[in-house]
Amino acid sequence: MTYAPLLRVDHLAKRFPMRKGLLRRGAPSFLHAVDDVNLTIGAGECVGLVGESGCGKSTLVRVLARLLDATDGVIDFDGENLATVPAGRFAGHPRRRELQVVFQDPTESLNPRYTGFDCIAEPLRLLAGITEAGELARRVEEAATEVGLPLALLGRYPHQLSGGQKARVNIARAVAVRPRLMILDEPTAALDVSVQAIVLDLLADLRQRHGLSYLFVSHDLNVVRLMCDRVMVMYLGRIVESGPAAEVFANPAHPYTRLLVDALPRLGVPAPPVELPAGEPGSPIDPDPQQCRYASRCPKAHSKCSEISPSLTSAGTAREVACHFPLTMA
Ligand SMILES: Nc1ncnc2c1ncn2[C@@H]1O[C@H](COP(=O)(O)OP(=O)(O)OP(=O)(O)O)[C@@H](O)[C@H]1O
Ligand SMILES: [Mg+2]
C-alpha cells in the first residue's frame, strides 16, 4: 500500500551541549542524541521506531512534536517546515492541533487537579478554539465514547482512575482535537499486559476509523510487527535500517536489527542463550564522524567501518540499511 506523504524529515539533528568540568578546556563537547535522521510518514500510515534505551527515540519525538528545538534539519509537515518554528512558540501555532503526542505514563501527562472531563476539554479549548459550554461537553463526550471511557467516569480525578482508564483519558485528549498525526512514545509501557492489548486494539481501531498517521515508538518488536506498516531501527542517534515491519523482522539486513530480533522470546521455543556483543556500546558524546556507530559491537566489522560511516541506502524494494556489509536477505 502506498501513502501520500504527510511528514517528511530531512537531515534532522539534535545535539545537547555537555557541561564542562572545572578543569576541562578545549573545544565544547556535544551529545549527539539525534543525528542526520531522514524519514517520511504517509497519511494513514503507521511507522514504528525501535531501538535500545538511550538511542534517541524520545528526543526525536520531542523534536518532531516541537517540544525541543532541532539543531539542524527540516520537519516538513504537509508542506510547512515546522523546524523553523521555535519550540516555545509552537503551542500557539495553527499546526499544533494536527500533531498530537501521547507519552508513556498517563499519570505524568494528566493534571492531578483536573477531572477526566477537564483533561479532555483543555486541548479542545486551547487548540480547537471550542469555548461554548454545550459544544465543549458534546465534544468531550464524543471523545470519551470513542476511546471507550464510560461517561460516568468523566467527573473523576486521575488518582480515582485505573491505569487503563487514565490511558484512555490520555488518548481521548489527543483524538478529541481531530489530529492528522499522532506520535505515540511507548504508549502502553506503563500498563499491565492485559490492558496493553486492549489499548493497542483501541489505537489500531482509531487509526482505521479516522485515517490517522502514527509514529509508534516501542521497545517491543512484537507490538511493532503487529501495529506498524513500516519500522525504523535506531542506534545511537541514527536510523540504521528501515522497511516493511514484517520483512525487516523476518530478514534483518543490519547486524544490530539481527541482534534485536534474536533476543526476542518465541512461543514454545526455549530462550536462546543471550550472546552479548563483544565491544562497548559506543558513546553518543562527540562520536567519530568517520566511524560506523555500531562498529565497536559488530561481529562483521571491518577496517572500512572505522574509516567511513555508512549512510542509509536502498537495500531492495522499500528497504534501506546503513551498513557496508549488510546481511544477505533471503
Ligand atoms: N535534555 C537533555 N539534555 C542532555 N541530554 C539529553 C537530554 N535528553 C536526552 N538526553 C540524552 O540523549 C540520549 C537519548 O535519550 P532519549 O531519552 O531520547 O532515549 P530513548 O531512546 O527515548 O530511551 P528510552 O528507551 O530509555 O526511553 C541519551 O543519551 C540521553 O541521556
Ligand atoms: Mg524514551
Coordinates of C-alpha atoms and ligand atoms in Angstrom, one line a residue:
M1 CA 0.0 0.0 0.0
T2 CA 1.3 3.5 -0.8
Y3 CA 0.5 6.6 1.2
A4 CA 0.6 10.2 0.3
P5 CA 3.4 11.8 2.4
L6 CA 2.3 13.8 5.4
L7 CA 5.6 14.2 7.3
R8 CA 9.0 14.4 5.7
V9 CA 12.1 14.8 7.9
D10 CA 15.4 15.7 6.3
H11 CA 18.8 15.6 8.0
L12 CA 17.4 16.2 11.4
A13 CA 19.8 16.5 14.3
K14 CA 19.6 17.3 17.9
R15 CA 22.9 17.8 19.9
F16 CA 22.9 18.6 23.6
P17 CA 25.9 20.7 24.8
M18 CA 27.8 18.9 27.6
R19 CA 28.6 20.9 30.6
K20 CA 32.4 21.1 31.1
G21 CA 34.2 20.1 34.2
L22 CA 36.2 22.7 36.1
L23 CA 39.5 21.6 34.7
R24 CA 38.4 20.7 31.2
R25 CA 39.3 23.1 28.5
G26 CA 39.3 23.0 24.7
A27 CA 36.5 22.5 22.2
P28 CA 33.0 22.1 23.6
S29 CA 31.5 18.6 23.7
F30 CA 28.1 17.6 22.4
L31 CA 25.9 14.6 23.0
H32 CA 24.6 13.6 19.5
A33 CA 21.1 12.3 20.6
V34 CA 19.6 12.5 17.0
D35 CA 22.0 12.5 14.1
D36 CA 21.2 13.1 10.4
V37 CA 17.7 11.4 10.6
N38 CA 15.7 11.2 7.4
L39 CA 12.2 9.8 7.5
T40 CA 8.7 10.0 5.9
I41 CA 5.3 9.1 7.3
G42 CA 2.4 8.9 4.9
A43 CA -1.2 10.0 5.5
G44 CA -2.8 7.0 7.3
E45 CA 0.5 5.1 7.7
C46 CA 1.8 3.7 11.0
V47 CA 5.6 3.8 11.3
G48 CA 7.3 2.1 14.2
L49 CA 10.5 3.3 15.8
V50 CA 12.6 0.8 17.8
G51 CA 16.0 0.7 19.4
E52 CA 17.6 0.3 22.8
S53 CA 17.2 2.6 25.8
G54 CA 19.1 5.9 25.2
C55 CA 19.3 5.6 21.4
G56 CA 17.4 8.9 21.0
K57 CA 13.8 7.8 20.3
S58 CA 12.2 10.2 22.8
T59 CA 14.5 13.1 21.8
L60 CA 13.4 12.5 18.1
V61 CA 9.7 12.5 19.3
R62 CA 10.2 15.7 21.3
V63 CA 11.9 17.5 18.4
L64 CA 9.2 16.4 16.0
A65 CA 6.4 17.4 18.4
R66 CA 8.3 20.8 18.7
L67 CA 8.9 20.5 22.4
L68 CA 12.6 20.8 21.7
D69 CA 14.4 22.9 19.0
A70 CA 16.3 21.0 16.4
T71 CA 20.0 21.7 16.0
D72 CA 19.7 21.1 12.2
G73 CA 17.3 19.8 9.6
V74 CA 13.8 20.1 8.1
I75 CA 10.5 18.9 9.6
D76 CA 8.1 19.2 6.6
F77 CA 4.6 18.7 7.8
D78 CA 2.2 18.8 4.9
G79 CA 4.3 21.3 3.1
E80 CA 5.3 23.5 6.0
N81 CA 8.7 23.5 7.6
L82 CA 8.0 23.3 11.4
A83 CA 11.7 23.2 12.3
T84 CA 11.7 26.9 11.8
V85 CA 9.0 27.5 14.5
P86 CA 10.7 27.9 17.9
A87 CA 9.6 25.2 20.4
G88 CA 8.4 27.9 22.8
R89 CA 6.0 29.3 20.1
F90 CA 4.6 26.1 18.8
A91 CA 1.8 25.9 21.4
G92 CA 0.0 28.8 19.6
H93 CA 0.8 27.5 16.1
P94 CA -2.1 26.5 13.8
R95 CA -0.5 23.1 13.1
R96 CA -0.3 22.2 16.8
R97 CA -3.8 20.7 16.7
E98 CA -2.9 18.4 13.8
L99 CA 0.1 16.9 15.5
Q100 CA -0.6 15.2 18.9
V101 CA 1.7 13.3 21.2
V102 CA 0.8 10.6 23.7
F103 CA 3.5 9.8 26.3
Q104 CA 4.2 6.7 28.1
D105 CA 3.0 7.5 31.6
P106 CA -0.6 8.7 31.7
T107 CA -0.2 9.7 35.4
E108 CA 2.5 12.1 34.5
S109 CA 0.7 13.5 31.5
L110 CA -2.6 14.3 33.3
N111 CA -3.0 17.3 35.6
P112 CA -3.9 15.8 39.1
R113 CA -6.2 18.7 39.8
Y114 CA -8.2 18.2 36.6
T115 CA -11.1 15.8 36.3
G116 CA -11.3 13.5 33.2
F117 CA -13.7 16.0 31.7
D118 CA -11.3 18.9 32.2
C119 CA -8.3 17.0 30.9
I120 CA -10.1 16.3 27.6
A121 CA -11.7 19.8 27.4
E122 CA -8.4 21.6 27.8
P123 CA -6.9 20.9 24.3
L124 CA -10.4 21.4 22.8
R125 CA -10.5 24.8 24.3
L126 CA -6.9 25.8 23.6
L127 CA -6.2 24.1 20.2
A128 CA -9.6 23.8 18.6
G129 CA -11.0 27.1 20.0
I130 CA -14.2 25.5 21.4
T131 CA -15.4 27.6 24.3
E132 CA -19.2 27.3 24.2
A133 CA -20.2 25.0 27.2
G134 CA -22.7 22.9 25.3
E135 CA -20.4 22.2 22.3
L136 CA -17.4 21.6 24.6
A137 CA -19.4 19.0 26.6
R138 CA -20.6 17.3 23.4
R139 CA -17.0 17.0 22.0
V140 CA -15.6 15.7 25.3
E141 CA -18.4 13.1 25.5
E142 CA -17.8 12.2 21.8
A143 CA -14.1 11.7 22.5
A144 CA -14.7 9.7 25.7
T145 CA -17.1 7.4 23.8
E146 CA -14.6 6.9 21.0
V147 CA -12.0 5.6 23.4
G148 CA -14.4 3.5 25.4
L149 CA -14.3 5.6 28.6
P150 CA -17.7 5.4 30.4
L151 CA -19.1 8.9 30.7
A152 CA -19.8 8.4 34.4
L153 CA -16.0 8.5 34.9
L154 CA -15.6 11.9 33.4
G155 CA -16.1 13.6 36.8
R156 CA -13.2 11.6 38.4
Y157 CA -9.7 12.8 39.1
P158 CA -6.7 10.9 37.7
H159 CA -6.0 9.3 41.1
Q160 CA -9.5 7.8 41.1
L161 CA -9.0 6.1 37.8
S162 CA -7.2 2.8 36.9
G163 CA -4.1 2.8 34.7
G164 CA -6.2 1.7 31.7
Q165 CA -8.8 4.4 32.3
K166 CA -6.1 7.0 32.6
A167 CA -4.6 5.8 29.3
R168 CA -8.0 6.2 27.7
V169 CA -8.3 9.8 29.0
N170 CA -4.8 10.5 27.7
I171 CA -5.7 9.1 24.2
A172 CA -9.1 10.9 24.3
R173 CA -7.2 14.2 24.9
A174 CA -5.2 13.6 21.7
V175 CA -8.0 12.4 19.4
A176 CA -10.6 15.0 20.6
V177 CA -9.0 17.7 18.6
R178 CA -9.0 15.5 15.4
P179 CA -5.3 15.4 14.7
R180 CA -3.7 14.0 11.5
L181 CA -0.5 12.6 13.0
M182 CA -0.3 11.0 16.5
I183 CA 3.2 10.4 17.9
L184 CA 3.0 7.6 20.5
D185 CA 6.0 7.3 22.7
E186 CA 5.8 3.8 24.3
P187 CA 2.0 4.4 24.9
T188 CA 1.4 1.1 26.7
A189 CA 4.7 0.6 28.5
A190 CA 3.3 1.7 31.9
L191 CA 0.3 -0.7 31.6
D192 CA -0.5 -4.2 32.7
V193 CA -0.1 -6.8 29.9
S194 CA -3.9 -7.4 29.6
V195 CA -4.7 -3.7 29.5
Q196 CA -1.8 -3.2 26.9
A197 CA -3.6 -5.5 24.4
I198 CA -6.9 -3.6 24.9
V199 CA -5.2 -0.2 24.4
L200 CA -3.3 -1.4 21.3
D201 CA -6.6 -2.6 19.9
L202 CA -8.1 0.8 20.6
L203 CA -5.2 2.6 18.9
A204 CA -5.5 0.4 15.8
D205 CA -9.2 1.0 15.7
L206 CA -8.9 4.8 16.0
R207 CA -6.3 4.8 13.2
Q208 CA -8.5 3.0 10.9
R209 CA -11.7 4.9 11.7
H210 CA -10.0 8.4 11.2
G211 CA -7.3 7.6 8.7
L212 CA -4.7 8.8 11.3
S213 CA -0.9 8.5 10.8
Y214 CA 1.1 7.2 13.7
L215 CA 4.7 7.3 14.7
F216 CA 4.8 4.5 17.1
V217 CA 7.8 4.2 19.5
S218 CA 8.2 0.9 21.3
H219 CA 10.7 -1.4 22.9
D220 CA 8.5 -4.3 22.0
L221 CA 9.3 -5.7 18.5
N222 CA 6.2 -8.0 18.6
V223 CA 3.9 -5.0 19.2
V224 CA 5.6 -3.1 16.3
R225 CA 5.2 -6.0 14.0
L226 CA 1.5 -6.2 14.8
M227 CA 0.8 -2.5 14.7
C228 CA 3.0 -1.0 12.0
D229 CA 3.3 -0.9 8.3
R230 CA 6.9 0.1 8.4
V231 CA 9.6 0.1 11.0
M232 CA 12.8 2.2 11.6
V233 CA 15.6 0.8 13.7
M234 CA 17.6 3.4 15.6
Y235 CA 21.1 3.0 17.1
L236 CA 23.0 5.8 18.9
G237 CA 21.0 8.6 17.3
R238 CA 21.0 7.2 13.7
I239 CA 18.4 5.2 11.7
V240 CA 20.3 2.1 10.8
E241 CA 17.6 0.2 9.0
S242 CA 14.0 0.8 7.7
G243 CA 11.5 -1.1 5.7
P244 CA 8.2 -3.0 5.9
A245 CA 7.9 -4.2 9.5
A246 CA 7.2 -7.9 8.7
E247 CA 10.1 -8.1 6.2
V248 CA 12.6 -6.3 8.4
F249 CA 11.9 -8.6 11.3
A250 CA 11.8 -11.8 9.2
N251 CA 15.0 -10.9 7.4
P252 CA 17.1 -8.2 9.0
A253 CA 19.7 -6.5 6.9
H254 CA 21.6 -4.7 9.7
P255 CA 23.6 -6.7 12.2
Y256 CA 22.0 -4.6 15.0
T257 CA 18.5 -5.5 13.9
R258 CA 19.5 -9.1 13.8
L259 CA 20.6 -8.8 17.4
L260 CA 17.3 -7.3 18.4
V261 CA 15.3 -10.0 16.6
D262 CA 17.4 -12.8 18.0
A263 CA 16.8 -11.5 21.6
L264 CA 13.0 -11.9 21.1
P265 CA 11.4 -14.7 23.1
R266 CA 9.5 -17.1 20.9
L267 CA 6.5 -19.1 22.0
G268 CA 7.3 -22.8 22.7
V269 CA 11.0 -22.4 21.9
P270 CA 13.4 -22.3 24.8
A271 CA 15.1 -18.9 25.1
P272 CA 18.4 -18.8 23.3
P273 CA 21.5 -18.0 25.4
V274 CA 21.9 -14.3 25.4
E275 CA 25.1 -13.5 23.5
L276 CA 26.3 -10.1 24.5
P277 CA 28.1 -8.3 21.7
A278 CA 31.8 -8.2 22.3
G279 CA 32.6 -4.5 22.3
E280 CA 31.5 -1.4 24.2
P281 CA 28.1 0.0 23.1
G282 CA 29.8 3.3 21.9
S283 CA 29.2 6.8 23.2
P284 CA 26.8 9.4 21.8
I285 CA 29.3 12.1 23.1
D286 CA 31.3 13.6 20.2
P287 CA 31.2 10.3 18.1
D288 CA 33.8 9.9 15.4
P289 CA 32.0 11.2 12.2
Q290 CA 34.1 8.8 10.1
Q291 CA 33.2 5.6 12.0
C292 CA 30.1 3.4 11.9
R293 CA 28.4 3.9 15.3
Y294 CA 27.9 0.1 15.6
A295 CA 31.4 -0.9 14.7
S296 CA 32.7 -1.4 18.2
R297 CA 30.0 -4.1 18.8
C298 CA 29.5 -5.5 15.4
P299 CA 30.6 -9.1 14.7
K300 CA 31.0 -8.2 11.0
A301 CA 33.1 -5.0 11.5
H302 CA 35.9 -4.5 9.0
S303 CA 38.5 -1.7 8.7
K304 CA 36.2 0.1 6.3
C305 CA 33.7 0.5 9.2
S306 CA 36.2 2.6 11.1
E307 CA 37.0 4.8 8.2
I308 CA 33.7 5.6 6.5
S309 CA 30.4 6.0 8.4
P310 CA 27.8 4.2 6.3
S311 CA 24.7 6.2 5.3
L312 CA 21.2 4.8 4.8
T313 CA 21.0 3.4 1.3
S314 CA 18.5 1.3 -0.6
A315 CA 18.6 -2.4 0.0
G316 CA 15.8 -3.7 -2.2
T317 CA 12.2 -2.6 -2.6
A318 CA 11.1 -0.2 0.2
R319 CA 14.1 -1.2 2.3
E320 CA 17.1 0.8 3.5
V321 CA 20.1 -0.1 5.5
A322 CA 23.2 1.8 6.8
C323 CA 25.8 -0.9 6.7
H324 CA 28.9 -1.6 4.5
F325 CA 28.3 -5.3 4.8
P326 CA 24.6 -5.9 5.1
L327 CA 23.4 -9.4 6.0
T328 CA 22.1 -11.3 2.9
M329 CA 18.3 -11.2 2.8
A330 CA 16.7 -14.4 1.8
Ligands
LIG1 N1 17.6 17.4 27.9 C1 18.7 16.6 27.7 N2 19.9 17.1 27.9 C2 21.0 16.3 27.7 N3 21.0 15.1 27.2 C3 19.8 14.5 27.0 C4 18.6 15.2 27.2 N4 17.5 14.4 26.8 C5 18.1 13.3 26.4 N5 19.4 13.3 26.5 C6 20.4 12.2 26.1 O1 20.0 11.9 24.8 C7 20.2 10.5 24.6 C8 18.9 9.9 24.1 O2 17.9 9.9 25.1 P1 16.4 9.5 24.8 O3 15.6 9.9 26.0 O4 16.0 10.2 23.5 O5 16.5 8.0 24.6 P2 15.3 6.9 24.3 O6 15.7 6.1 23.1 O7 14.0 7.5 24.4 O8 15.5 5.9 25.6 P3 14.3 5.1 26.4 O9 14.0 3.9 25.5 O10 15.0 4.7 27.7 O11 13.2 5.9 26.6 C9 20.6 9.9 26.0 O12 22.0 9.7 25.9 C10 20.2 11.0 26.9 O13 21.0 11.0 28.1
MG2 MG 12.3 7.3 25.6

